[in-house]
Tab-separated table of C-alpha atoms in Angstrom:
chain	number	residue	atom	x	y	z
S	173	UNK	CA	0.000	0.000	0.000
S	174	UNK	CA	2.914	2.252	-0.611
S	175	UNK	CA	2.280	4.924	-3.220
S	176	UNK	CA	4.712	5.297	-6.099
S	177	UNK	CA	6.904	8.367	-6.451
S	178	UNK	CA	9.390	8.336	-9.317
S	179	UNK	CA	13.091	8.675	-8.426
S	180	UNK	CA	14.245	8.977	-12.035
S	181	UNK	CA	15.347	12.632	-11.700
S	182	UNK	CA	17.300	12.010	-8.506
S	183	UNK	CA	18.962	8.908	-9.951
S	184	UNK	CA	19.885	10.675	-13.177
S	185	UNK	CA	21.405	13.596	-11.236
S	186	UNK	CA	23.521	11.198	-9.187
S	187	UNK	CA	24.736	9.440	-12.311
S	188	UNK	CA	25.716	12.727	-13.964
S	189	UNK	CA	27.452	14.089	-10.854
S	190	UNK	CA	29.570	10.964	-10.497
S	191	UNK	CA	30.538	10.610	-14.150
S	192	UNK	CA	34.263	10.293	-14.808
S	193	UNK	CA	36.008	12.669	-17.282
S	194	UNK	CA	36.099	11.252	-20.778
S	195	UNK	CA	39.467	10.191	-22.229
S	196	UNK	CA	40.478	10.920	-25.792
S	197	UNK	CA	39.755	8.049	-28.150
S	198	UNK	CA	39.169	7.517	-31.858
S	199	UNK	CA	35.717	8.687	-32.967
S	200	UNK	CA	33.278	5.751	-32.765
S	201	UNK	CA	31.470	4.593	-35.850
S	202	UNK	CA	27.724	5.152	-36.300
S	203	UNK	CA	27.081	1.475	-35.558
S	204	UNK	CA	29.162	1.660	-32.361
S	205	UNK	CA	27.234	4.725	-31.231
S	206	UNK	CA	23.927	2.952	-31.710
S	207	UNK	CA	25.087	-0.141	-29.834
S	208	UNK	CA	26.480	1.897	-26.937
S	209	UNK	CA	23.359	4.049	-26.676
S	210	UNK	CA	21.117	0.993	-26.647
S	211	UNK	CA	23.200	-0.688	-23.946
S	212	UNK	CA	23.271	2.465	-21.808
S	213	UNK	CA	19.510	2.906	-22.130
S	214	UNK	CA	18.849	-0.708	-21.169
S	215	UNK	CA	21.214	-0.522	-18.175
S	216	UNK	CA	19.698	2.704	-16.867
S	217	UNK	CA	16.185	1.312	-17.266
S	218	UNK	CA	17.115	-1.744	-15.205
S	219	UNK	CA	18.775	0.401	-12.530
S	220	UNK	CA	15.782	2.711	-12.261
S	221	UNK	CA	13.440	-0.256	-11.954
S	222	UNK	CA	15.557	-1.801	-9.210
S	223	UNK	CA	15.812	1.519	-7.345
S	224	UNK	CA	12.062	2.120	-7.431
S	225	UNK	CA	11.469	-1.468	-6.304
S	226	UNK	CA	13.769	-1.059	-3.295
S	227	UNK	CA	12.011	2.109	-2.193
S	228	UNK	CA	8.404	1.121	-2.841
S	229	UNK	CA	8.520	-2.520	-1.797
S	230	UNK	CA	7.673	-3.896	-5.228
S	231	UNK	CA	9.376	-6.934	-6.756
S	232	UNK	CA	10.484	-6.105	-10.334
S	233	UNK	CA	11.038	-9.731	-11.293
S	234	UNK	CA	8.064	-11.190	-9.441
S	235	UNK	CA	8.111	-14.442	-7.480
S	236	UNK	CA	8.034	-17.814	-9.173
S	237	UNK	CA	4.927	-19.952	-8.880
S	238	UNK	CA	5.283	-22.521	-6.134
S	239	UNK	CA	7.464	-20.284	-3.961
S	240	UNK	CA	6.849	-20.865	-0.247
S	241	UNK	CA	9.269	-18.355	1.329
S	242	UNK	CA	8.716	-14.733	0.344
S	243	UNK	CA	11.376	-11.995	-0.028
S	244	UNK	CA	10.232	-10.662	3.381
S	245	UNK	CA	11.132	-14.022	4.946
S	246	UNK	CA	7.571	-15.191	5.534
S	247	UNK	CA	6.805	-18.863	4.863
S	248	UNK	CA	3.373	-19.165	3.253
S	249	UNK	CA	3.028	-22.918	3.680
S	250	UNK	CA	-0.484	-23.541	5.076
S	251	UNK	CA	-0.309	-25.502	8.336
S	252	UNK	CA	-3.528	-25.034	10.303
S	253	UNK	CA	-7.047	-23.730	9.745
S	254	UNK	CA	-8.228	-21.212	12.332
S	255	UNK	CA	-11.784	-19.809	12.223
S	256	UNK	CA	-12.166	-20.946	8.634
S	257	UNK	CA	-8.887	-19.437	7.437
S	258	UNK	CA	-5.533	-21.111	6.777
S	259	UNK	CA	-2.459	-19.988	8.721
S	260	UNK	CA	1.251	-20.771	8.559
S	261	UNK	CA	3.440	-22.096	11.372
S	262	UNK	CA	3.585	-18.589	12.887
S	263	UNK	CA	-0.190	-18.166	12.879
S	264	UNK	CA	-0.213	-15.661	10.015
S	265	UNK	CA	-2.892	-15.892	7.302
S	266	UNK	CA	-1.876	-17.620	4.075
S	267	UNK	CA	-3.695	-18.883	0.978
S	268	UNK	CA	-4.185	-22.536	0.132
S	269	UNK	CA	-4.545	-23.349	-3.550
S	270	UNK	CA	-5.170	-26.936	-4.654
S	271	UNK	CA	-3.377	-28.448	-7.642
S	272	UNK	CA	-6.542	-28.109	-9.728
S	273	UNK	CA	-6.735	-24.379	-8.915
S	274	UNK	CA	-9.431	-24.602	-6.246
S	275	UNK	CA	-8.934	-21.772	-3.738
S	276	UNK	CA	-9.683	-21.823	-0.054
S	277	UNK	CA	-12.764	-19.759	0.748
S	278	UNK	CA	-10.787	-16.928	2.389
S	279	UNK	CA	-8.810	-16.331	-0.815
S	280	UNK	CA	-12.043	-16.203	-2.802
S	281	UNK	CA	-13.512	-13.834	-0.201
S	282	UNK	CA	-10.390	-11.688	-0.552
S	283	UNK	CA	-10.931	-11.453	-4.305
S	284	UNK	CA	-14.460	-10.160	-3.716
S	285	UNK	CA	-13.519	-7.700	-0.983
S	286	UNK	CA	-10.462	-6.398	-2.807
S	287	UNK	CA	-12.552	-5.581	-5.859
S	288	UNK	CA	-15.189	-3.942	-3.692
S	289	UNK	CA	-12.841	-1.759	-1.628
S	290	UNK	CA	-9.337	-1.572	-3.141
S	291	UNK	CA	-9.249	-1.957	-6.904
S	292	UNK	CA	-10.370	1.584	-7.758
S	293	UNK	CA	-6.966	2.882	-6.639
S	294	UNK	CA	-4.747	-0.204	-6.726
S	295	UNK	CA	-6.065	-1.653	-9.968
S	296	UNK	CA	-7.905	-4.905	-10.727
S	297	UNK	CA	-6.286	-8.166	-9.603
S	298	UNK	CA	-3.721	-6.327	-7.472
S	299	UNK	CA	-1.885	-5.140	-10.598
S	300	UNK	CA	-1.520	-1.488	-9.579
S	301	UNK	CA	-2.435	1.727	-11.384
S	302	UNK	CA	-0.842	4.987	-12.481
S	303	UNK	CA	-1.105	6.432	-8.957
S	304	UNK	CA	-1.084	3.448	-6.566
S	305	UNK	CA	1.270	0.434	-6.447
S	306	UNK	CA	0.619	-3.194	-7.290
S	307	UNK	CA	-0.312	-4.677	-3.930
S	308	UNK	CA	0.324	-8.200	-5.208
S	309	UNK	CA	4.015	-7.213	-5.182
S	310	UNK	CA	3.926	-5.092	-2.041
S	311	UNK	CA	2.766	-7.974	0.177
S	312	UNK	CA	5.750	-10.078	-0.906
S	313	UNK	CA	8.160	-7.557	0.606
S	314	UNK	CA	6.187	-5.816	3.344
S	315	UNK	CA	5.821	-7.270	6.829
S	316	UNK	CA	2.302	-8.539	7.576
S	317	UNK	CA	1.873	-6.245	10.583
S	318	UNK	CA	3.040	-3.215	8.610
S	319	UNK	CA	0.400	-4.107	6.022
S	320	UNK	CA	-2.264	-4.165	8.742
S	321	UNK	CA	-1.089	-0.873	10.238
S	322	UNK	CA	-1.268	0.980	6.928
S	323	UNK	CA	-4.622	-0.585	6.050
S	324	UNK	CA	-6.059	0.409	9.425
S	325	UNK	CA	-4.596	3.915	9.767
S	326	UNK	CA	-4.051	5.011	6.183
S	327	UNK	CA	-0.973	6.683	4.738
S	328	UNK	CA	-0.009	10.113	3.458
S	329	UNK	CA	2.915	11.133	1.298
S	330	UNK	CA	2.781	14.862	0.705
S	331	UNK	CA	5.900	16.575	-0.615
S	332	UNK	CA	7.147	18.529	-3.604
S	333	UNK	CA	7.006	15.470	-5.855
S	334	UNK	CA	3.946	13.663	-4.530
S	335	UNK	CA	0.543	14.248	-2.979
S	336	UNK	CA	-0.812	10.786	-2.218
S	337	UNK	CA	-3.375	10.048	0.468
S	338	UNK	CA	-4.665	6.597	1.286
S	339	UNK	CA	-7.743	6.545	3.548
S	340	UNK	CA	-7.891	4.510	6.750
S	341	UNK	CA	-9.958	1.324	6.579
S	342	UNK	CA	-9.842	0.349	10.254
S	343	UNK	CA	-13.406	1.498	10.841
S	344	UNK	CA	-14.789	0.208	7.545
S	345	UNK	CA	-16.215	-3.197	8.446
S	346	UNK	CA	-16.637	-4.175	4.801
S	347	UNK	CA	-12.858	-3.969	4.496
S	348	UNK	CA	-11.482	-4.529	7.987
S	349	UNK	CA	-13.525	-7.638	8.821
S	350	UNK	CA	-12.002	-9.181	5.698
S	351	UNK	CA	-8.505	-7.674	5.794
S	352	UNK	CA	-6.876	-11.102	6.192
S	353	UNK	CA	-8.868	-12.372	3.219
S	354	UNK	CA	-7.632	-9.453	1.117
S	355	UNK	CA	-4.105	-10.170	2.303
S	356	UNK	CA	-4.138	-13.865	1.359
S	357	UNK	CA	-5.733	-13.053	-2.004
S	358	UNK	CA	-2.860	-10.658	-2.754
S	359	UNK	CA	-0.335	-13.289	-1.662
S	360	UNK	CA	-1.942	-15.781	-4.043
S	361	UNK	CA	-1.753	-13.245	-6.866
S	362	UNK	CA	1.820	-12.202	-6.082
S	363	UNK	CA	3.094	-15.784	-6.077
S	364	UNK	CA	1.124	-16.689	-9.218
S	365	UNK	CA	-0.961	-19.108	-7.194
S	366	UNK	CA	-4.046	-17.887	-9.047
S	367	UNK	CA	-4.443	-16.071	-12.375
S	368	UNK	CA	-6.163	-12.756	-12.985
S	369	UNK	CA	-9.931	-12.648	-12.722
S	370	UNK	CA	-12.487	-14.348	-10.521
S	371	UNK	CA	-11.249	-17.681	-9.140
S	372	UNK	CA	-12.928	-20.432	-11.133
S	373	UNK	CA	-13.226	-22.884	-8.237
S	374	UNK	CA	-13.434	-22.387	-4.491
S	375	UNK	CA	-13.968	-24.394	-1.345
S	376	UNK	CA	-17.280	-24.133	0.465
S	377	UNK	CA	-17.755	-21.472	3.113
S	378	UNK	CA	-17.291	-23.117	6.501
S	379	UNK	CA	-19.432	-22.631	9.600
S	380	UNK	CA	-16.371	-21.281	11.433
S	381	UNK	CA	-15.799	-18.657	8.749
S	382	UNK	CA	-19.457	-17.590	8.896
S	383	UNK	CA	-19.377	-17.371	12.685
S	384	UNK	CA	-16.298	-15.164	12.732
S	385	UNK	CA	-17.678	-13.022	9.915
S	386	UNK	CA	-20.971	-12.439	11.732
S	387	UNK	CA	-19.162	-11.660	14.980
S	388	UNK	CA	-17.003	-8.991	13.352
S	389	UNK	CA	-19.792	-7.388	11.331
S	390	UNK	CA	-22.049	-7.143	14.391
S	391	UNK	CA	-19.515	-5.283	16.531
């Protein structure tokens, strides 16, 4: 849930300031100039992408399908079901996707709630937009509790280069009662556990899930 602010200008200024004086050499041919320019452009593009990823918590290369340990160190192997939701060995919410693509109900619920509360800013399927980052990447790098804190309290980045305000969702029951569902849905998307769009198959909604849902919504 970190909003994107481009660092291209800062990076370019640093590169120019640190450039070494050129040494005399024979004039390059037209072909050499084109090759060098293409290589320099490609290198700078990769460096800018890596720099933005480090600052904003996005993963430029993504995470391979089947990955169980995320860049943030979290193991997403499902171990136990608690109140209708799967958790890992540390008790944190994780998705469980069967080999045939069937999702656990919480992941399906997260798809629904994300597209009801989050996609207008963060884009469909967690893919991001022109003014808010791809949350499917953010959750791979951000600590779970940091994710909850920002979702509950909101976030502001107001400076000369950016004016981004994310509202707080801690008092919005339609979001907060399902925040773990949204989280596991984004984990499933970020690890390529499920494709874009509505999950084709899902497990049935359990009595424990319904009980917890009703308890939260009635508070």
